[in-house]
Each structure stands twice: as structure tokens, then as C-alpha cells.
Coordinates of C-alpha atoms and ligand atoms in Angstrom, one line a residue:
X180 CA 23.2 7.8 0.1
X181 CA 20.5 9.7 0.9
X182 CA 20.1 10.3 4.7
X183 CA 16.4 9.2 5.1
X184 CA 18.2 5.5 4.3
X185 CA 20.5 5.9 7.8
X186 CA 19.1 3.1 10.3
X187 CA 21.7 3.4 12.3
X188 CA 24.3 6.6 13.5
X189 CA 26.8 6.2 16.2
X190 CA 28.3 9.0 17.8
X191 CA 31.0 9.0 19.9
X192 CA 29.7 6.2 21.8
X193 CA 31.9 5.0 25.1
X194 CA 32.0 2.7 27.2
X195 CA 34.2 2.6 30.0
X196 CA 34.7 0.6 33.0
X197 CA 37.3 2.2 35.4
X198 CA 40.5 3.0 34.1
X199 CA 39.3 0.3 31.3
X200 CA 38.1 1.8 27.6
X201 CA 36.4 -1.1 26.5
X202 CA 34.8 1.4 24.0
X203 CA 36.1 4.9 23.6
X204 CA 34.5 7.1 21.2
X205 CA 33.3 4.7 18.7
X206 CA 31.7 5.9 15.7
X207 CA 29.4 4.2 12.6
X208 CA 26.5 4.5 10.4
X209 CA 24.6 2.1 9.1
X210 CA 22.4 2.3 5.8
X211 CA 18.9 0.2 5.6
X212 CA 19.3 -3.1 3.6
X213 CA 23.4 -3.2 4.1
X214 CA 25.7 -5.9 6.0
X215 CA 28.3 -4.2 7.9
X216 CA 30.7 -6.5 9.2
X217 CA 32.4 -5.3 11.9
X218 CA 36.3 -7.0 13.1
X219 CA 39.4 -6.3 15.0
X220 CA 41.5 -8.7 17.5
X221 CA 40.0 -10.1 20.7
X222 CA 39.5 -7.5 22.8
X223 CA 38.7 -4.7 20.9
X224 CA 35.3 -4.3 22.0
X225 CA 33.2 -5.5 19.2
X226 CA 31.3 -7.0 21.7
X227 CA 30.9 -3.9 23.7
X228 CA 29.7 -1.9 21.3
X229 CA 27.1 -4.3 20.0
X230 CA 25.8 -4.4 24.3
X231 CA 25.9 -0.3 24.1
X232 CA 23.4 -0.3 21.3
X233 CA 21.3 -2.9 22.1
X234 CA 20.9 -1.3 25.4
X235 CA 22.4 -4.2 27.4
X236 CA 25.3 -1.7 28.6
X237 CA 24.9 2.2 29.4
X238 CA 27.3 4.6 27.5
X239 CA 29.6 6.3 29.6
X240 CA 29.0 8.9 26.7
X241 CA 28.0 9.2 23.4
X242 CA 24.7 8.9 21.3
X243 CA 23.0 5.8 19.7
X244 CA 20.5 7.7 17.1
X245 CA 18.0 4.1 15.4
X246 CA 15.5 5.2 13.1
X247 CA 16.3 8.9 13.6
X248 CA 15.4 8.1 17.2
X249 CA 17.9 8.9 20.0
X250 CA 17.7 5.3 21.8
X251 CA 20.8 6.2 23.9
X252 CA 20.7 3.8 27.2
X253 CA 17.3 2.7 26.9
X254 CA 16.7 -0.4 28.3
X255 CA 17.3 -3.2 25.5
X256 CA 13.5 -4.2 25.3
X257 CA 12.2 -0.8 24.5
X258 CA 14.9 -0.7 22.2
X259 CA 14.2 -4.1 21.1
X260 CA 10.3 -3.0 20.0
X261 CA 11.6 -0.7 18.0
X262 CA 13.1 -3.3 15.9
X263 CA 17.0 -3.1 17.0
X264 CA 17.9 -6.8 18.1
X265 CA 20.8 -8.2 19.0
X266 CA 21.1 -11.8 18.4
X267 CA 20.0 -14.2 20.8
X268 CA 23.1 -16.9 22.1
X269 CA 22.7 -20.0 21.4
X270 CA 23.8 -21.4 24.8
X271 CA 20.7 -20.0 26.2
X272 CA 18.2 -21.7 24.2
X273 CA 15.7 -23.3 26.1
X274 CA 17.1 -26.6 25.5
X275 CA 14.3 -29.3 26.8
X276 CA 11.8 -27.3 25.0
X277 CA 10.8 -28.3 21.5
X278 CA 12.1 -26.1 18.3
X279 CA 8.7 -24.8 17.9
X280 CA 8.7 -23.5 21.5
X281 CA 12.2 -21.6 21.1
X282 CA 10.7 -19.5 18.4
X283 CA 7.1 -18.9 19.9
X284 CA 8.7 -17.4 23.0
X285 CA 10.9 -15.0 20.3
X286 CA 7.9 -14.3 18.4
X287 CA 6.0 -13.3 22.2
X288 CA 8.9 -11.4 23.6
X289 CA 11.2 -8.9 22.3
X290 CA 11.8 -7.8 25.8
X291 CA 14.1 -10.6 27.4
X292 CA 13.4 -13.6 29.7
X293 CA 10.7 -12.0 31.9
X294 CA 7.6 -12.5 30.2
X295 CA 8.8 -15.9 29.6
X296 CA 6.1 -17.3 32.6
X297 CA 3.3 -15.2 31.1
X298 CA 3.9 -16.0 27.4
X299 CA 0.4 -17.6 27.9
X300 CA -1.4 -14.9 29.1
X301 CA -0.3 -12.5 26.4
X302 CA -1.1 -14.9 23.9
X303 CA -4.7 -14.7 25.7
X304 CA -6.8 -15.4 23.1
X305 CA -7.1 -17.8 20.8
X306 CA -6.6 -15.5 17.6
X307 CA -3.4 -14.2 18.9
X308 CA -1.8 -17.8 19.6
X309 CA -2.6 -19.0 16.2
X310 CA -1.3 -15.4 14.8
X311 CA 1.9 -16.7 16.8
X312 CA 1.6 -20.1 15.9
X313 CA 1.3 -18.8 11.8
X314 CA 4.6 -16.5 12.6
X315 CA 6.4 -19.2 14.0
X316 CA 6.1 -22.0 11.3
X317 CA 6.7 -19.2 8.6
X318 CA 10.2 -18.5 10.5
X319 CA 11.0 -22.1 10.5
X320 CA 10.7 -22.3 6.7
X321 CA 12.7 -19.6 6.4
X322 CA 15.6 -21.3 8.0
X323 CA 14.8 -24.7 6.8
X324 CA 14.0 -25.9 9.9
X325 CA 10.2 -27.0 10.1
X326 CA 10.9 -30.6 10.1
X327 CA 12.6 -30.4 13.7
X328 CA 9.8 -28.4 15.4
X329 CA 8.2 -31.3 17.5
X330 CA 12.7 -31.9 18.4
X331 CA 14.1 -30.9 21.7
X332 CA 16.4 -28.3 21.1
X333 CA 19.2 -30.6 23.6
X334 CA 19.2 -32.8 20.7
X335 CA 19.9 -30.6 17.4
X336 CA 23.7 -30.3 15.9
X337 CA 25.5 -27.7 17.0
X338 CA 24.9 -25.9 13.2
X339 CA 21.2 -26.1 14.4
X340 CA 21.2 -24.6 17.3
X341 CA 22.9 -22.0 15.8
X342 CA 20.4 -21.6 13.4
X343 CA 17.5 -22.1 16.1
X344 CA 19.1 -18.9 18.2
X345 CA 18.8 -17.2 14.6
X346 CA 15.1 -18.1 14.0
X347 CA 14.4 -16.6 17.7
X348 CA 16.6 -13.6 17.0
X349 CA 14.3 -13.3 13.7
X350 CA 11.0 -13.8 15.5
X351 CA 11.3 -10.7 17.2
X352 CA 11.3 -8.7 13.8
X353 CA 14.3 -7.1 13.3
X354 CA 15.1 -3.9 11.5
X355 CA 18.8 -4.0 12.4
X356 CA 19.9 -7.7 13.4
X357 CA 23.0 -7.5 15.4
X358 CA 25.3 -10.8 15.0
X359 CA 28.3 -11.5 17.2
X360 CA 30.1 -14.7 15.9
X361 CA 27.3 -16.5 14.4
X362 CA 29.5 -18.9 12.8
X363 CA 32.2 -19.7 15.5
X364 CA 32.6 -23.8 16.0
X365 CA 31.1 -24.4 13.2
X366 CA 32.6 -26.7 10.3
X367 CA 32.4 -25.8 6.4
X368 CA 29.1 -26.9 5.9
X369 CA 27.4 -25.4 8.9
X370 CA 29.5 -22.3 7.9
X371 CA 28.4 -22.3 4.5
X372 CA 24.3 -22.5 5.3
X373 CA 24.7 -19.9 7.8
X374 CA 26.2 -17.3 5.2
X375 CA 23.7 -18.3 2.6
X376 CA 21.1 -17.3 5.4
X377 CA 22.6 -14.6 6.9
X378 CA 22.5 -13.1 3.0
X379 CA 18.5 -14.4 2.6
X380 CA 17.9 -12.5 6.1
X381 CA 19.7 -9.4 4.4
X382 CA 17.1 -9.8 1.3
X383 CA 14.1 -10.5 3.3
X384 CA 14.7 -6.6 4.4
X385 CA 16.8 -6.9 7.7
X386 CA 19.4 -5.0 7.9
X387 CA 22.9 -6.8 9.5
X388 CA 25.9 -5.8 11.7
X389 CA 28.2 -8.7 12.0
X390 CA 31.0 -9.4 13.8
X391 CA 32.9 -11.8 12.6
X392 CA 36.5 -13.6 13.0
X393 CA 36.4 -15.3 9.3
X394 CA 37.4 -12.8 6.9
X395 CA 36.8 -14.7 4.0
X396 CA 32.8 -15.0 5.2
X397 CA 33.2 -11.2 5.8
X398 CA 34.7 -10.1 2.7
X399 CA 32.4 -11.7 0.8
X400 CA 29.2 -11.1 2.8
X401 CA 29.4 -7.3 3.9
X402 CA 28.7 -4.0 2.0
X403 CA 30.7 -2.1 4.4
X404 CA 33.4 -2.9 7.2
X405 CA 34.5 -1.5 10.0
X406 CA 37.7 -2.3 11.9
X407 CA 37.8 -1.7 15.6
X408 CA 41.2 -1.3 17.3
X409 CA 41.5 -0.7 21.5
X410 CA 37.6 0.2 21.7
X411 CA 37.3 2.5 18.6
X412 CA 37.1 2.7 14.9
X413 CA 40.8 2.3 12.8
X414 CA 38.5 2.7 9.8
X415 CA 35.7 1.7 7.3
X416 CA 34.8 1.2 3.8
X417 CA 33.8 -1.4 1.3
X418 CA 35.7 -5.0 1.3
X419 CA 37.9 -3.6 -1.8
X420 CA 38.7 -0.2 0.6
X421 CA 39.7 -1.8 3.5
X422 CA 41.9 -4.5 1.9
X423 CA 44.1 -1.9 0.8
X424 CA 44.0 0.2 3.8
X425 CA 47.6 -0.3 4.7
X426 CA 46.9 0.7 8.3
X427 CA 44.0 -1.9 8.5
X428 CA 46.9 -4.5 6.7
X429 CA 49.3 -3.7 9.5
X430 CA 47.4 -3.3 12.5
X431 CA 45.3 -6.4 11.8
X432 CA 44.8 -8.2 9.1
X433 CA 48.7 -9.2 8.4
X434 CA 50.5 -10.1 4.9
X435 CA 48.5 -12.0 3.1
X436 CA 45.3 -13.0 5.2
X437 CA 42.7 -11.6 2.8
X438 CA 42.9 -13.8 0.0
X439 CA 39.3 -14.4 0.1
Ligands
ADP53 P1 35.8 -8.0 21.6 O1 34.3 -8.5 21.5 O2 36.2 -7.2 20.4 O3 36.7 -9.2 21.7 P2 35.0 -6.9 24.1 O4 34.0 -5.9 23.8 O5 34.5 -8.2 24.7 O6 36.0 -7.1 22.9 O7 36.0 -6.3 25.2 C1 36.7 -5.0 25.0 C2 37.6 -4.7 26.2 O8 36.8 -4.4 27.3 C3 38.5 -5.9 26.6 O9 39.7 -5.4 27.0 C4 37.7 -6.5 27.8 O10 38.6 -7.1 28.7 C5 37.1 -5.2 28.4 N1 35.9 -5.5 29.1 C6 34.7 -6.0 28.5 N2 33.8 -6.1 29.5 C7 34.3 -5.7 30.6 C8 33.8 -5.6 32.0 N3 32.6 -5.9 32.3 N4 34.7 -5.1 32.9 C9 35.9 -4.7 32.6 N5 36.4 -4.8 31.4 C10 35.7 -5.3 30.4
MG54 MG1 33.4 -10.4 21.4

């Protein structure tokens, strides 16, 4: 694929903490418009790497090039405005604040919790809060969620919420969405809706890393995969490649638990 396609190229990216190698010379690229699923045990510092990209954790070395800019260490909301976002947790949604609310303060801030007191005063005038207001609603559509706006977000399911934390994610405009275990705790159903719009998010032109414990949702969802092992990359490829990647098999996946 042709190079002016690469969203995302990480080089030799570590992270350490001590003695500890969370993430130790981690390496990936990441076309526009694919799903890369990233997996590997507990532990092996998918979560890591997603905080060294996003800029919520320095490198101890290594280069994060997004958009053919070097965004190494940058604090996460500059690198946030550039359109890299890792997704926003849904046990920090503003819970006794309506739906509506959740996603205006993603569609205001990019940056993290500390314009939160001012989201008002950016959205001075009245031009820009109905501009907000307009981005907002459209967002809620797109997950399927407009009825519940006027709803505290204390009282939605716990598929909602999930989906909520996505809408806010979504409201900051990603290029590159970052997911870490968007499905966990949820049953079949909940599971189901959030592939289907995890794969809608992927069409609308976002492109996805996931991390993900269900392999059956990742081998069905992602273009690519990448399997961490002890803070760096065992390996990638397509869902066919690493299926058969008898190193991937042993170290990980077991006899028989790809059957998806
Ligand atoms: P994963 O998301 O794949 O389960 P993590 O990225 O959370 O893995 O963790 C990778 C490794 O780094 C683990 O061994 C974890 O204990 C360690 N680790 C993560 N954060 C810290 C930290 N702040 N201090 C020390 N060790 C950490
Ligand atoms: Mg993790």
C-alpha cells in the first residue's frame, strides 16, 4: 500500500518503568481506513502502548510518527487535535449529567477534563453552541442513541454507557480511534451492536486500533492483527496469517480457540 495511506508508524517505541518493560521496542503501522486489532495475555502491554501513543505516557524511547508527524511524547491533547484519540472510559462519564451533555463536552474538548468549567465560554457565542449542539445530535444518531439525550447517564444500561463513552470518543473527530476493551461485561446483544458500530465508525472514515479479548469479534472485525507478547510485537498479519502463525497458536491463542 502506498505510503501516503500510513496513519500511523511505530518505531521502536518503549516504555519502561524501572526494571519493568511494560513496552519494549514495540513496533506497528497503521494504514487509513483499516481496523487493527491488537491482543496478547493480560499483561502484555496493550494498554501501555495505546497510553504511549496517545500521549498519556512518555516513551522511554522510540518514535510515534501520526500523519507523517513525529508526535513522540506530546502531551495527549495536542495530540488529540490532531485527530489521534484514544477512547474515552466509560467509568468516567459524567454520570448526573444528561446524554446530550456527555457528548457536548467531547464535541468542546479534545484536550481532557480541564476545559470542562469553561465549556461555556468557548462555546461563547451563540453560533458556535448551536454548531455544537448540530454536532452533538448528529453523533447521537449515529449510535442510535437520540432518544436518551434529555436521560442521566447514572441511569443507562451498561451497553449504553458503553456506547455513550463511544459517542464522546467520536465527538472529538477522530482520525485514528484507539479502543481498549470496548466490549468487556457486555452480554451478546450489547456485544453484537457494538461490533456492528465499531464497523459503521470504520466506514464513516475513522480509522481503528482495538484491543480486544474476544477473538471471535477480532477475527471477524480487523484487517490486520497484531499480537503483543512481554511488551512487544510476536507478530502481525491478516486474521487468515495469524491463525496459522504457529508461534502466535502456541504462545497465545491455544489449540483450538479460533474457531470464529
Ligand atoms: P495489558 O493492557 O496488555 O494487559 P499493560 O499495558 O496494562 O498490559 O501492562 C503491561 C505490563 O506493564 C504489566 O506487567 C504491568 O504490570 C506493567 N505496568 C503497567 N503500568 C505500570 C506502572 N505504572 N508501573 C509499573 N508497571 C506497570
Ligand atoms: Mg489492558
Amino acid at each position: 500500500m502506498a505510503s501516503a495511506l500510513r496513519l500511523l508508524e511505530v518505531k521502536g517505541l518503549s516504555r519502561h518503568f524501572g526494571g519493568i518493560r511494560a513496552m519494549d521496542n514495540m513496533e506497528l503501522r497503521v494504514e487509513q481506513g483499516e481496523i487493527v486489532g491488537i491482543i496478547g495475555p493480560n499483561g502484555a502491554g496493550k494498554s501501555t502502548f495505546f497510553s504511549v501513543v496517545s500521549g498519556h505516557q512518555k516513551a522511554t524511547a522510540g518514535r510515534v510518527v501520526f500523519g507523517g508527524i513525529d508526535v513522540t511524547s506530546w502531551r495527549p491533547h495536542r495530540i488529540a487535535r490532531r485527530g489521534l484519540i484514544r477512547g474515552f472510559q466509560a467509568n468516567v462519564l459524567f454520570r448526573e449529567h444528561t446524554v446530550l451533555w456527555n457528548v457536548l463536552v467531547g464535541c468542546q474538548i479534545p484536550v481532557g477534563f480541564t476545559l470542562l468549567g469553561t465549556l461555556f465560554n468557548v462555546t461563547s457565542t451563540l453560533a458556535k453552541q448551536k454548531q455544537a449542539l448540530e454536532q452533538a445530535y448528529e453523533i447521537l444518531d449515529f449510535v442510535k442513541m437520540a432518544e436518551f439525550s434529555e436521560q442521566r447517564a447514572s441511569v443507562l444500561s451498561y451497553g449504553h454507557q458503553r456506547i455513550l463513552s463511544l459517542a464522546i470518543s467520536l465527538a472529538a473527530r477522530p482520525r485514528l480511534l484507539l479502543l481498549d476493551e470496548p466490549t468487556t461485561g457486555m452480554d451478546a446483544d450489547q456485544l453484537e451492536t457494538m461490533l456492528n458500530l465499531i464497523t459503521k465508525v470504520r466506514d464513516s472514515g475513522v480509522t481503528i486500533l482495538l484491543v480486544e479479548h474476544n477473538m471471535r469479534a477480532i477475527f471477524k472485525l480487523c484487517d490486520r492483527i497484531a499480537v503483543m507478547r512481554a511488551g512487544t510485537k510476536l507478530a502481525d498479519g491478516t486474521p487468515a496469517e495469524i491463525k496459522s502463525n504457529q508461534e502466535v497458536i502456541g504462545a497465545y491463542l491455544g489449540g483450538g480457540a479460533v474457531d470464529a
